[in-house]
Coordinates of C-alpha atoms in Angstrom, one line a residue:
Chain A
X16 CA 1.5 80.5 -77.7
X17 CA -0.9 82.2 -75.1
X18 CA -4.0 80.4 -73.9
X19 CA -7.4 81.3 -74.5
X20 CA -7.7 83.3 -71.3
X21 CA -4.3 85.0 -72.2
X22 CA -5.6 86.1 -75.6
X23 CA -8.7 87.3 -74.0
X24 CA -6.8 89.4 -71.7
X25 CA -4.5 90.8 -74.5
X26 CA -7.4 91.9 -76.5
X27 CA -9.2 93.6 -73.3
X28 CA -5.7 95.7 -72.8
X29 CA -5.9 96.8 -76.7
X30 CA -9.6 98.0 -75.9
X31 CA -8.3 100.0 -73.0
X32 CA -5.3 101.1 -75.2
X33 CA -7.4 102.3 -78.0
X34 CA -10.0 104.0 -75.6
X35 CA -7.1 105.9 -74.0
X36 CA -5.5 107.0 -77.2
X37 CA -9.2 108.1 -78.4
X38 CA -9.3 110.3 -75.3
X39 CA -5.7 111.8 -75.6
X40 CA -6.7 112.6 -79.1
X41 CA -10.1 114.0 -78.4
X42 CA -8.8 116.2 -75.4
X43 CA -6.2 117.7 -77.8
X44 CA -8.6 118.4 -80.4
X45 CA -11.1 120.1 -77.8
X46 CA -8.2 122.2 -76.5
X47 CA -7.5 123.4 -79.8
X48 CA -11.0 124.1 -80.7
X49 CA -11.5 125.8 -77.5
X50 CA -8.4 128.1 -77.7
X51 CA -9.1 128.8 -81.4
X52 CA -11.2 132.0 -81.0
X53 CA -13.3 132.8 -84.2
X54 CA -16.1 135.0 -83.3
X55 CA -16.1 138.5 -81.8
X56 CA -18.2 139.9 -79.3
X57 CA -21.0 142.0 -81.3
X58 CA -23.9 142.0 -78.6
X59 CA -23.6 145.6 -78.2
X60 CA -23.7 146.2 -81.8
X61 CA -26.6 143.6 -82.6
X62 CA -28.5 145.5 -79.6
X63 CA -28.0 148.9 -81.1
X64 CA -29.3 147.7 -84.8
X65 CA -32.2 146.3 -82.8
X66 CA -32.9 149.6 -81.2
X67 CA -32.2 151.5 -84.6
X68 CA -34.6 149.3 -86.3
X69 CA -37.3 149.6 -83.8
X70 CA -37.1 153.5 -83.7
X71 CA -36.5 153.9 -87.6
X72 CA -38.3 151.1 -89.7
X73 CA -41.7 151.4 -90.9
X74 CA -42.5 148.2 -88.9
X75 CA -41.3 149.9 -85.8
X76 CA -42.6 152.1 -83.1
X77 CA -42.5 155.7 -84.6
X78 CA -45.0 157.6 -86.5
X79 CA -45.0 156.3 -90.0
X80 CA -46.3 158.6 -93.0
X81 CA -47.8 156.3 -95.7
X82 CA -48.2 158.9 -98.3
X83 CA -44.6 159.9 -97.9
X84 CA -43.3 156.4 -97.3
X85 CA -41.3 158.0 -94.5
X86 CA -40.6 157.3 -90.9
X87 CA -40.6 160.4 -88.4
X88 CA -38.2 159.4 -86.3
X89 CA -38.2 160.7 -82.7
X90 CA -42.2 160.4 -82.5
X91 CA -43.4 157.5 -81.1
X92 CA -47.1 156.5 -82.2
X93 CA -49.4 155.3 -79.3
X94 CA -51.3 153.0 -81.9
X95 CA -48.0 151.3 -82.5
X96 CA -46.5 150.8 -79.2
X97 CA -47.9 147.5 -78.8
X98 CA -46.5 144.0 -78.6
X99 CA -48.5 142.7 -81.8
X100 CA -46.9 145.7 -83.8
X101 CA -43.6 144.9 -82.6
X102 CA -43.9 141.2 -83.2
X103 CA -45.0 142.1 -86.8
X104 CA -42.3 144.4 -87.5
X105 CA -39.3 142.4 -85.7
X106 CA -40.0 138.9 -86.5
X107 CA -38.0 136.3 -85.7
X108 CA -40.1 133.4 -86.3
X109 CA -42.0 130.9 -84.0
X110 CA -39.5 130.8 -81.1
X111 CA -37.3 133.7 -80.5
X112 CA -34.2 133.0 -78.5
X113 CA -32.0 135.4 -79.9
X114 CA -33.1 138.8 -78.3
X115 CA -35.6 140.4 -76.1
X116 CA -36.4 144.1 -74.8
X117 CA -38.2 146.3 -72.6
X118 CA -39.7 149.6 -73.5
X119 CA -40.5 152.1 -71.1
X120 CA -41.9 155.5 -72.0
X121 CA -42.4 158.2 -69.2
X122 CA -43.6 161.9 -69.8
X123 CA -41.0 164.7 -69.2
X124 CA -43.4 166.4 -66.7
X125 CA -43.4 165.2 -63.2
X126 CA -45.4 164.2 -61.5
X127 CA -46.8 161.5 -63.4
X128 CA -50.6 161.2 -64.2
X129 CA -52.1 157.5 -63.4
X130 CA -51.2 155.4 -66.5
X131 CA -48.6 158.0 -68.2
X132 CA -45.6 155.7 -67.9
X133 CA -46.1 153.0 -70.6
X134 CA -44.4 149.6 -70.7
X135 CA -43.8 147.5 -73.5
X136 CA -42.1 143.8 -73.2
X137 CA -40.7 142.2 -76.3
X138 CA -40.3 138.4 -75.9
X139 CA -41.0 138.7 -72.2
X140 CA -40.6 135.1 -71.0
X141 CA -37.0 135.3 -72.2
X142 CA -36.4 138.9 -71.4
X143 CA -36.8 137.9 -67.5
X144 CA -34.5 134.9 -67.7
X145 CA -31.8 136.7 -69.8
X146 CA -32.1 140.0 -67.6
X147 CA -31.8 137.7 -64.6
X148 CA -28.5 136.1 -66.0
X149 CA -27.2 139.3 -67.3
X150 CA -27.4 140.6 -63.7
X151 CA -25.2 137.8 -62.3
X152 CA -22.3 138.9 -64.8
X153 CA -21.5 135.8 -66.2
X154 CA -19.4 136.3 -69.3
X155 CA -19.4 132.8 -71.0
X156 CA -22.2 130.6 -72.2
X157 CA -25.0 130.7 -70.1
X158 CA -24.8 134.3 -69.3
X159 CA -26.4 137.4 -71.1
X160 CA -25.8 140.9 -71.8
X161 CA -27.9 144.0 -71.1
X162 CA -27.6 146.9 -73.1
X163 CA -29.8 150.2 -72.0
X164 CA -30.2 153.2 -73.9
X165 CA -32.3 156.6 -73.5
X166 CA -33.7 158.8 -76.0
X167 CA -35.8 162.1 -75.7
X168 CA -38.7 161.5 -77.9
X169 CA -42.3 162.9 -78.5
X170 CA -45.2 160.5 -77.8
X171 CA -48.0 161.0 -79.9
X172 CA -51.4 159.9 -78.6
X173 CA -54.6 160.7 -80.0
X174 CA -53.1 163.6 -81.8
X175 CA -51.6 165.1 -79.0
X176 CA -47.7 165.2 -78.7
X177 CA -46.2 164.6 -75.2
X178 CA -42.4 165.2 -74.7
X179 CA -41.2 161.9 -73.0
X180 CA -38.3 160.0 -72.3
X181 CA -37.9 156.3 -73.9
X182 CA -35.6 153.9 -72.1
X183 CA -34.8 150.9 -74.0
X184 CA -33.2 147.9 -72.2
X185 CA -32.2 145.2 -74.7
X186 CA -30.8 141.6 -73.4
X187 CA -28.9 139.1 -75.6
X188 CA -27.9 135.7 -74.6
X189 CA -24.1 135.0 -74.8
X190 CA -23.3 133.1 -77.7
Chain B
X21 CA 13.5 89.9 -89.6
X22 CA 13.6 86.2 -90.6
X23 CA 14.3 84.1 -93.4
X24 CA 11.7 85.1 -95.7
X25 CA 12.4 88.9 -95.2
X26 CA 11.1 91.6 -93.6
X27 CA 7.4 90.7 -93.7
X28 CA 8.4 87.9 -91.5
X29 CA 7.7 90.1 -88.7
X30 CA 4.1 90.4 -89.3
X31 CA 3.7 86.6 -89.4
X32 CA 5.6 85.6 -86.3
X33 CA 4.5 82.7 -84.3
X34 CA 6.1 84.4 -81.4
X35 CA 3.3 85.0 -78.9
X36 CA 1.1 88.3 -79.5
X37 CA 4.1 89.8 -81.5
X38 CA 2.2 90.3 -84.7
X39 CA -0.9 91.3 -83.2
X40 CA 1.1 93.9 -81.1
X41 CA 2.5 95.2 -84.3
X42 CA -1.0 95.7 -85.9
X43 CA -2.4 97.6 -82.7
X44 CA 0.9 100.1 -82.8
X45 CA 0.3 100.6 -86.7
X46 CA -3.2 101.3 -86.1
X47 CA -2.4 103.7 -83.3
X48 CA 0.1 105.5 -85.4
X49 CA -2.2 105.8 -88.2
X50 CA -5.2 107.2 -86.0
X51 CA -2.6 109.8 -84.7
X52 CA -1.3 111.0 -87.8
X53 CA -4.7 111.2 -89.4
X54 CA -6.0 113.4 -86.3
X55 CA -2.9 115.3 -86.5
X56 CA -3.0 116.2 -90.1
X57 CA -6.5 117.2 -89.7
X58 CA -5.8 119.5 -86.8
X59 CA -3.0 120.9 -88.5
X60 CA -5.1 121.9 -91.8
X61 CA -7.8 123.2 -89.3
X62 CA -5.4 125.4 -87.4
X63 CA -3.7 126.7 -90.6
X64 CA -6.8 127.3 -92.4
X65 CA -8.3 129.2 -89.5
X66 CA -5.2 131.4 -89.0
X67 CA -5.2 132.2 -92.8
X68 CA -6.3 135.8 -93.6
X69 CA -8.8 134.2 -96.1
X70 CA -10.8 132.5 -93.5
X71 CA -10.7 135.6 -91.2
X72 CA -11.7 137.8 -93.5
X73 CA -14.4 135.4 -94.8
X74 CA -15.8 135.4 -91.4
X75 CA -15.8 139.0 -90.8
X76 CA -17.1 140.0 -94.0
X77 CA -20.1 137.4 -93.9
X78 CA -21.0 139.0 -90.5
X79 CA -20.5 142.4 -91.6
X80 CA -22.8 141.8 -94.5
X81 CA -25.4 140.7 -92.5
X82 CA -25.4 143.5 -90.2
X83 CA -25.5 145.8 -93.1
X84 CA -28.3 144.0 -94.5
X85 CA -30.2 144.4 -91.4
X86 CA -29.6 147.9 -91.1
X87 CA -30.7 148.7 -94.5
X88 CA -33.9 146.6 -94.1
X89 CA -34.4 148.7 -91.0
X90 CA -34.0 152.4 -92.5
X91 CA -36.7 154.7 -92.4
X92 CA -36.8 155.1 -96.2
X93 CA -35.2 154.0 -99.4
X94 CA -31.8 153.6 -99.8
X95 CA -28.9 152.4 -102.3
X96 CA -26.1 151.4 -100.3
X97 CA -22.7 150.5 -101.6
X98 CA -20.1 148.2 -99.8
X99 CA -16.6 146.9 -100.5
X100 CA -14.8 144.3 -98.5
X101 CA -11.9 146.6 -97.7
X102 CA -10.7 146.8 -101.3
X103 CA -10.0 143.2 -101.2
X104 CA -11.7 140.6 -103.4
X105 CA -13.1 137.8 -101.1
X106 CA -14.6 134.4 -102.9
X107 CA -17.7 134.4 -100.7
X108 CA -20.7 132.4 -101.1
X109 CA -23.5 134.0 -99.0
X110 CA -27.0 132.4 -98.5
X111 CA -30.1 133.6 -96.7
X112 CA -32.6 130.9 -95.6
X113 CA -36.0 131.5 -94.7
X114 CA -35.8 134.3 -95.0
X115 CA -34.3 135.1 -91.7
X116 CA -30.7 133.4 -91.1
X117 CA -27.5 134.2 -93.0
X118 CA -25.3 131.6 -93.5
X119 CA -21.9 131.6 -95.7
X120 CA -20.1 128.7 -97.3
X121 CA -16.5 127.6 -96.2
X122 CA -14.9 124.4 -96.7
X123 CA -18.1 122.9 -98.3
X124 CA -20.2 123.5 -95.2
X125 CA -22.7 126.2 -94.5
X126 CA -21.8 128.2 -91.4
X127 CA -24.1 130.2 -89.3
X128 CA -23.6 134.1 -89.6
X129 CA -26.5 135.8 -87.8
X130 CA -30.4 135.5 -87.4
X131 CA -31.9 139.0 -88.2
X132 CA -35.5 140.1 -87.6
X133 CA -37.7 140.2 -90.3
X134 CA -40.4 142.7 -91.1
X135 CA -43.3 140.9 -92.4
X136 CA -44.4 143.9 -94.5
X137 CA -41.0 143.5 -96.5
X138 CA -40.8 141.2 -99.1
X139 CA -38.4 138.8 -98.0
X140 CA -34.8 138.5 -99.8
X141 CA -34.1 135.9 -101.8
X142 CA -30.5 135.2 -102.0
X143 CA -28.9 131.7 -102.6
X144 CA -25.6 130.9 -103.1
X145 CA -24.2 134.1 -104.3
X146 CA -20.8 134.8 -105.0
X147 CA -19.7 138.3 -103.9
X148 CA -16.3 139.3 -105.2
X149 CA -16.9 142.9 -105.8
X150 CA -18.7 146.0 -104.0
X151 CA -21.9 145.3 -103.1
X152 CA -25.0 147.1 -103.5
X153 CA -28.0 147.2 -101.0
X154 CA -31.3 148.8 -102.2
X155 CA -34.4 149.4 -100.4
X156 CA -37.1 150.5 -102.5
X157 CA -40.4 150.6 -100.9
X158 CA -41.1 147.0 -99.4
X159 CA -38.5 145.7 -101.4
X160 CA -34.8 144.7 -100.4
X161 CA -32.4 143.6 -103.1
X162 CA -28.7 142.8 -102.8
X163 CA -26.5 143.0 -106.0
X164 CA -22.8 143.2 -107.3
X165 CA -21.8 146.2 -108.9
X166 CA -19.9 145.0 -111.7
X167 CA -21.3 147.3 -114.5
X168 CA -20.3 150.5 -112.3
X169 CA -16.9 149.5 -111.5
X170 CA -15.2 151.5 -113.9
X171 CA -17.1 154.7 -112.9
X172 CA -16.7 154.2 -109.4
X173 CA -13.0 153.4 -109.1
X174 CA -11.9 156.6 -108.1
X175 CA -14.6 156.6 -105.3
X176 CA -12.9 155.2 -101.9
X177 CA -15.4 152.8 -100.3
X178 CA -15.4 153.0 -96.7
X179 CA -15.6 149.3 -95.3
X180 CA -17.7 149.0 -92.3
X181 CA -15.6 146.2 -90.6
X182 CA -11.8 146.6 -91.2
X183 CA -10.4 143.5 -89.6
X184 CA -6.9 145.0 -88.9
X185 CA -6.2 143.3 -85.6
X186 CA -6.9 139.6 -85.2
X187 CA -6.4 139.9 -81.6
X188 CA -9.1 142.7 -80.8
X189 CA -11.1 143.1 -83.8
X190 CA -13.6 145.8 -83.9
X191 CA -16.7 146.2 -85.7
X192 CA -17.8 149.5 -86.7
X193 CA -21.1 149.8 -88.7
X194 CA -21.8 153.2 -90.1
X195 CA -25.2 152.4 -91.3
X196 CA -26.4 152.0 -87.7
X197 CA -25.6 155.8 -87.0
X198 CA -29.0 156.6 -88.7
X199 CA -30.8 157.6 -85.6
X200 CA -32.6 160.9 -86.0
X201 CA -33.0 161.8 -82.4
X202 CA -30.4 164.3 -82.5
X203 CA -30.5 167.9 -82.8
X204 CA -30.5 168.8 -86.4
X205 CA -30.5 172.5 -88.0
X206 CA -31.9 172.5 -91.2
X207 CA -32.3 175.5 -93.4
X208 CA -32.8 175.7 -97.0
X209 CA -31.6 178.6 -99.6
X210 CA -33.7 178.5 -102.7
X211 CA -32.6 181.7 -104.7
X212 CA -34.9 181.7 -108.1
X213 CA -35.1 178.0 -108.1
X214 CA -37.7 175.4 -108.4
X215 CA -37.3 173.1 -105.3
X216 CA -38.2 169.7 -106.2
X217 CA -41.3 168.3 -104.9
X218 CA -39.5 165.5 -103.2
X219 CA -37.4 168.0 -101.3
X220 CA -40.3 170.3 -100.4
X221 CA -42.0 167.4 -98.7
X222 CA -38.8 166.7 -97.0
X223 CA -38.7 170.3 -95.6
X224 CA -42.3 170.2 -94.8
X225 CA -42.0 167.1 -92.7
X226 CA -39.1 168.5 -90.8
X227 CA -40.7 171.7 -90.1
X228 CA -43.8 169.7 -88.7
X229 CA -41.4 167.6 -86.7
X230 CA -39.6 171.0 -85.4
X231 CA -42.7 172.5 -84.4
X232 CA -43.8 169.6 -82.3
X233 CA -40.9 168.8 -80.8
X234 CA -40.6 170.5 -77.7
X235 CA -37.7 168.4 -76.3
X236 CA -35.4 168.6 -79.5
X237 CA -33.1 171.0 -80.7
X238 CA -34.2 171.1 -84.3
X239 CA -34.3 174.3 -85.9
X240 CA -36.2 175.0 -89.3
X241 CA -35.6 177.9 -91.6
X242 CA -37.5 178.6 -94.8
X243 CA -34.9 180.8 -96.5
X244 CA -36.9 181.3 -99.7
X245 CA -35.7 184.7 -100.0
X246 CA -32.8 185.8 -97.8
X247 CA -31.9 183.2 -95.4
X248 CA -29.1 185.3 -93.7
X249 CA -31.8 187.6 -92.2
X250 CA -33.6 184.9 -90.3
X251 CA -30.5 182.6 -89.3
X252 CA -28.9 183.4 -86.0
X253 CA -26.4 180.5 -85.4
X254 CA -24.5 180.9 -82.3
X255 CA -22.3 177.6 -82.6
X256 CA -19.6 175.9 -84.5
X257 CA -21.2 174.2 -87.2
X258 CA -21.0 171.8 -90.0
X259 CA -22.4 173.0 -93.3
X260 CA -23.4 171.1 -96.5
X261 CA -24.2 172.9 -99.7
X262 CA -25.7 170.9 -102.4
X263 CA -25.0 173.0 -105.4
X264 CA -26.9 171.7 -108.6
X265 CA -25.8 173.9 -111.5
X266 CA -25.4 172.3 -114.8
X267 CA -22.1 173.5 -115.2
X268 CA -20.4 172.8 -111.7
X269 CA -22.8 170.5 -109.9
X270 CA -21.3 169.2 -106.4
X271 CA -21.7 168.8 -102.8
X272 CA -19.5 170.9 -100.3
X273 CA -19.0 170.4 -96.5
X274 CA -18.2 173.4 -94.7
X275 CA -17.1 173.5 -90.9
X276 CA -16.2 176.4 -88.7
X277 CA -13.0 174.5 -87.8
X278 CA -12.9 175.9 -84.4
X279 CA -12.1 172.7 -82.7
X280 CA -10.4 169.6 -84.2
X281 CA -13.5 167.6 -83.4
X282 CA -15.5 169.4 -85.8
X283 CA -12.9 169.0 -88.3
X284 CA -13.0 165.3 -87.9
X285 CA -16.7 165.0 -87.9
X286 CA -16.8 166.8 -91.1
X287 CA -14.8 164.5 -92.8
X288 CA -16.7 161.5 -91.3
X289 CA -19.9 163.2 -92.7
X290 CA -18.3 163.6 -96.2
X291 CA -17.1 159.8 -96.0
X292 CA -21.0 159.0 -94.8
X293 CA -22.5 161.0 -97.6
X294 CA -20.0 159.5 -100.2
X295 CA -21.2 156.0 -99.4
X296 CA -24.8 156.8 -99.2
X297 CA -25.3 159.1 -102.1
X298 CA -23.6 157.2 -104.5
X299 CA -26.0 157.1 -107.0
X300 CA -25.6 161.0 -107.2
X301 CA -22.3 160.6 -107.0
X302 CA -22.1 158.6 -110.3
X303 CA -24.1 161.5 -111.8
X304 CA -21.7 163.9 -110.7
X305 CA -18.6 162.0 -111.6
X306 CA -19.1 162.8 -115.1
X307 CA -18.3 166.4 -114.5
X308 CA -15.5 165.8 -112.1
X309 CA -17.6 165.7 -108.9
X310 CA -15.6 165.6 -106.0
X311 CA -16.5 166.1 -102.1
X312 CA -14.8 168.9 -100.5
X313 CA -14.0 169.7 -96.9
X314 CA -12.9 173.1 -96.1
X315 CA -13.4 175.9 -93.6
X316 CA -15.9 178.4 -94.1
X317 CA -13.6 181.4 -94.4
X318 CA -12.6 179.8 -97.7
X319 CA -13.5 181.8 -100.7
X320 CA -16.9 180.4 -102.1
X321 CA -16.0 178.5 -105.2
X322 CA -17.1 179.3 -108.7
X323 CA -20.7 178.6 -109.1
X324 CA -21.6 179.3 -105.4
X325 CA -25.3 180.2 -105.8
X326 CA -25.4 183.7 -104.7
X327 CA -21.9 185.6 -103.4
X328 CA -24.3 187.9 -101.2
X329 CA -26.0 185.1 -99.5
X330 CA -22.8 183.1 -98.7
X331 CA -21.0 186.1 -97.6
X332 CA -23.7 186.7 -95.1
X333 CA -23.8 183.3 -94.1
X334 CA -20.1 183.3 -93.6
X335 CA -20.2 186.6 -91.4
X336 CA -22.9 184.9 -89.3
X337 CA -21.4 181.5 -88.9
X338 CA -18.0 183.1 -88.1
X339 CA -19.6 184.3 -84.8
X340 CA -20.8 180.8 -84.1
X341 CA -20.3 179.5 -80.7
X342 CA -23.0 176.7 -79.7
X343 CA -23.4 173.5 -81.5
X344 CA -25.4 173.3 -84.6
X345 CA -25.5 171.5 -88.0
X346 CA -26.5 173.7 -91.2
X347 CA -27.7 172.0 -94.3
X348 CA -27.9 174.4 -97.2
X349 CA -29.4 173.5 -100.5
X350 CA -28.9 175.2 -103.5
X351 CA -30.3 174.8 -106.9
X352 CA -30.1 176.2 -110.2
X353 CA -32.9 177.0 -112.8
X354 CA -31.0 174.7 -115.2
X355 CA -30.8 172.0 -112.6
X356 CA -31.4 168.7 -114.3
X357 CA -30.5 166.3 -111.2
X358 CA -32.7 165.9 -108.4
X359 CA -31.6 164.6 -105.3
X360 CA -33.5 161.7 -104.0
X361 CA -34.2 162.9 -100.4
X362 CA -35.3 159.4 -99.3
X363 CA -31.5 158.3 -99.9
X364 CA -30.3 162.3 -98.8
X365 CA -32.1 161.8 -95.2
X366 CA -30.4 158.8 -94.0
X367 CA -27.2 159.9 -95.3
X368 CA -27.3 163.1 -93.7
X369 CA -28.4 161.7 -90.5
X370 CA -25.8 159.0 -90.1
X371 CA -23.1 161.7 -90.4
X372 CA -24.8 164.1 -88.0
X373 CA -25.5 161.3 -85.5
X374 CA -21.8 160.6 -85.4
X375 CA -21.4 164.4 -85.1
X376 CA -23.6 164.8 -82.3
X377 CA -22.6 161.6 -80.1
X378 CA -19.2 161.9 -80.8
X379 CA -18.5 165.8 -81.5
X380 CA -20.3 167.3 -78.6
X381 CA -18.6 165.6 -75.8
X382 CA -15.3 167.4 -76.0
X383 CA -16.8 170.7 -77.2
X384 CA -16.3 173.5 -74.8
X385 CA -19.2 175.3 -73.0
X386 CA -20.5 178.3 -74.8
X387 CA -19.6 181.5 -72.8
X388 CA -22.4 183.0 -70.7
X389 CA -23.6 186.8 -70.9
X390 CA -21.8 189.0 -68.5
X391 CA -25.2 190.1 -66.9
X392 CA -26.1 186.4 -66.1
X393 CA -22.8 185.6 -64.5
X394 CA -23.0 185.5 -60.6
X395 CA -19.6 186.6 -59.0
X396 CA -18.5 184.5 -55.9
X397 CA -17.0 187.7 -54.3
X398 CA -20.1 189.7 -54.5
X399 CA -20.6 189.5 -50.9
X400 CA -18.5 192.3 -49.7
X401 CA -15.9 189.7 -48.1
X402 CA -18.4 187.5 -47.0
X403 CA -17.2 183.8 -47.9
X404 CA -18.1 182.7 -51.4
X405 CA -21.7 181.2 -51.7
X406 CA -22.1 177.9 -53.3
X407 CA -22.9 178.4 -57.2
X408 CA -26.0 177.1 -57.1
X409 CA -27.2 178.9 -54.1
X410 CA -25.7 182.2 -55.4
X411 CA -28.1 181.8 -58.6
X412 CA -31.1 181.0 -56.7
X413 CA -32.3 184.4 -56.8
X414 CA -31.5 184.4 -60.4
X415 CA -33.6 181.5 -61.8
X416 CA -30.7 178.8 -60.7
X417 CA -27.8 177.6 -62.2
X418 CA -27.6 177.6 -66.1
X419 CA -25.2 174.4 -66.6
X420 CA -25.1 174.9 -70.5
X421 CA -23.1 178.2 -70.1
X422 CA -19.7 178.9 -68.8
X423 CA -19.0 182.6 -67.4
X424 CA -15.7 183.9 -68.7
X425 CA -14.6 184.7 -65.3
X426 CA -13.7 181.4 -63.9
X427 CA -14.8 182.7 -60.3
X428 CA -18.4 183.3 -61.8
X429 CA -21.3 181.2 -62.4
X430 CA -24.1 181.2 -65.1
X431 CA -27.6 181.9 -63.8
X432 CA -30.7 181.4 -65.7
X433 CA -31.8 184.9 -65.4
X434 CA -29.8 188.2 -65.4
X435 CA -28.0 188.8 -62.4
X436 CA -29.0 192.7 -61.3
X437 CA -25.4 193.2 -60.3
X438 CA -25.0 196.2 -58.2
X439 CA -28.9 196.7 -57.5
X440 CA -28.9 193.3 -55.9
X441 CA -27.0 194.8 -52.9
X442 CA -30.1 196.6 -51.9
X443 CA -31.6 193.4 -50.8
X444 CA -35.4 195.0 -51.7
X445 CA -34.5 198.5 -49.7
X446 CA -37.1 200.8 -50.9
X447 CA -35.3 204.1 -49.7
X448 CA -34.4 206.9 -51.7
X449 CA -32.1 206.6 -54.6
X450 CA -29.3 208.0 -52.6
X451 CA -30.0 205.4 -50.2
X452 CA -29.7 202.6 -52.4
X453 CA -26.4 200.9 -54.0
X454 CA -26.3 202.0 -57.9
X455 CA -23.6 202.1 -60.6
X456 CA -22.2 205.6 -60.3
X457 CA -19.2 207.6 -61.3
X458 CA -16.7 207.4 -58.3
X459 CA -17.1 211.2 -57.6
X460 CA -21.0 210.7 -57.1
X461 CA -20.5 208.1 -54.5
X462 CA -21.1 208.8 -50.8
X463 CA -17.7 209.5 -48.8
X464 CA -18.7 206.5 -46.3
X465 CA -16.5 203.8 -47.4
X466 CA -19.2 201.6 -46.0
X467 CA -21.4 202.6 -48.6
X468 CA -18.9 201.7 -51.7
X469 CA -18.3 198.3 -52.8
X470 CA -15.7 199.8 -55.2
X471 CA -16.4 196.6 -57.4
X472 CA -16.3 197.1 -61.3
X473 CA -17.2 193.4 -61.7
X474 CA -20.9 194.9 -60.5
X475 CA -21.0 197.5 -63.0
X476 CA -20.3 198.3 -66.5
X477 CA -17.4 200.3 -67.7
X478 CA -15.3 202.5 -64.8
X479 CA -18.6 202.9 -62.5
X480 CA -18.5 201.5 -58.9
X481 CA -21.2 200.4 -57.0
X482 CA -22.1 202.5 -54.2
X483 CA -24.6 204.7 -52.5
X484 CA -25.0 208.4 -53.4
X485 CA -23.8 211.3 -51.4

């Protein structure tokens, strides 16, 4: 028979042994979870969907003919080139931690007149954070992806059509 | 083992033996439980069903967003690669899509919601069959195509996501190629027919777009009488004919067939249309509708609206060199089917977008006219000039064209070949270089360039006698 001191020592050893066992089992589970890749990288696809939506949907930036219920894709409407309009057409809820974008539209003809280059920021707070992370090139969580596209468009302002180049930069966090 | 049998070991009075045994059993139980759970998890994750469910759910989420963001109305049909996948899909609140897997909801995708579009209500819906996405005005609905299965079985669905390789899966979404920022060659032929109101609006819209779009390559032709008189396509092309006669309604896709890329893109356009125009296809199916892809040289099929017009078009398209897409619409007086242009347009753009984004990269540059080609050897033995410098006097280099002669470069303006040797010399005609018959040239060899590149025919560039 063990004395009281001896029994206490044995029980303490049990606790240590169980903790050790749990650690080993948890490590194995984590290793398996980490190496079981279930998701594919679809950031570029998601960015393209976002851009297509901004340029095509009735809630986007392009001129919309309500009579025909058609969007004239390729014609950017100056009245729609605003944050409030974009937030309405691309609503992610109260807090958007999914996607951010910058739109820069510049006339084809140079030199530019003052104020001719327009910039529109969508979700600007997270854009700055993710753009910085994307530039670091971090691939895993904590990093971000930056996708850039150029389009030749018509910028329609007060009935005047101006040939312009639209540069869209989309940033998304790595999942 | 003791006197009372095996269980004695659990009540041993030896110090700590029983407790030790219970501990080992507990450890074994824990290891077996965790091990079997991991085993089940790995087996399920590596199974085809889990894989397909995950990709199918994600692809549906992307498709839904693409449909919701389209410029007009659309009915869109989707099939999960010919497999029946039991999937319970849910959309919450209404921006997050999730699916049920192992009695647990798993996050798929969070998509933006247009506040002017009615939220899609879709809770716990099983998708085992082809799915329809429909956007009509500001209403988006998702349904299952059970009643139409019998009719549609002969149509090959094009899955957007085909998980073929578990190591490196690729997602391709056809619906996202609906960008209308690419060159579009649009023309219509309407011999003796009433064009539907919708289609007129469609044409009108794009004629406006074309006339105001200085930077795009969109060309509009209203060929109400004779299209061949107005068209001057100088390009390999893809042409679509929407032939709507009561006897033989069909859509035909022609292509010049000059490059493998054109052929490939024509077939992709056909697939795009077969997905997007399914409603029309269903109508056509009753009379044996099918998509056809064949070269323009094929004899126009029976029912082709006007033989004369199509022959003219063929002869014009046959000389095509640059890149363009032609959309030809034929209507018949007895037409009883109306193409819904709100569905037609995205379908066509989808194919055309792919055609231009993927089709132009490898296409050869069109050939520059001889008059605009600047030869490097024009300088009478002088070392070749850089192409840009050589074209400077003729409006600069035209990067979009290529001269037949590899040693020449295409300039924006006509190169005044022989006359350019005069360098602004205002002397008499005999003092200047001109293209002449050799017998009329000065005998002084210094005054003869003898370069046929600089003259047309057998003439040579020289000063007169």
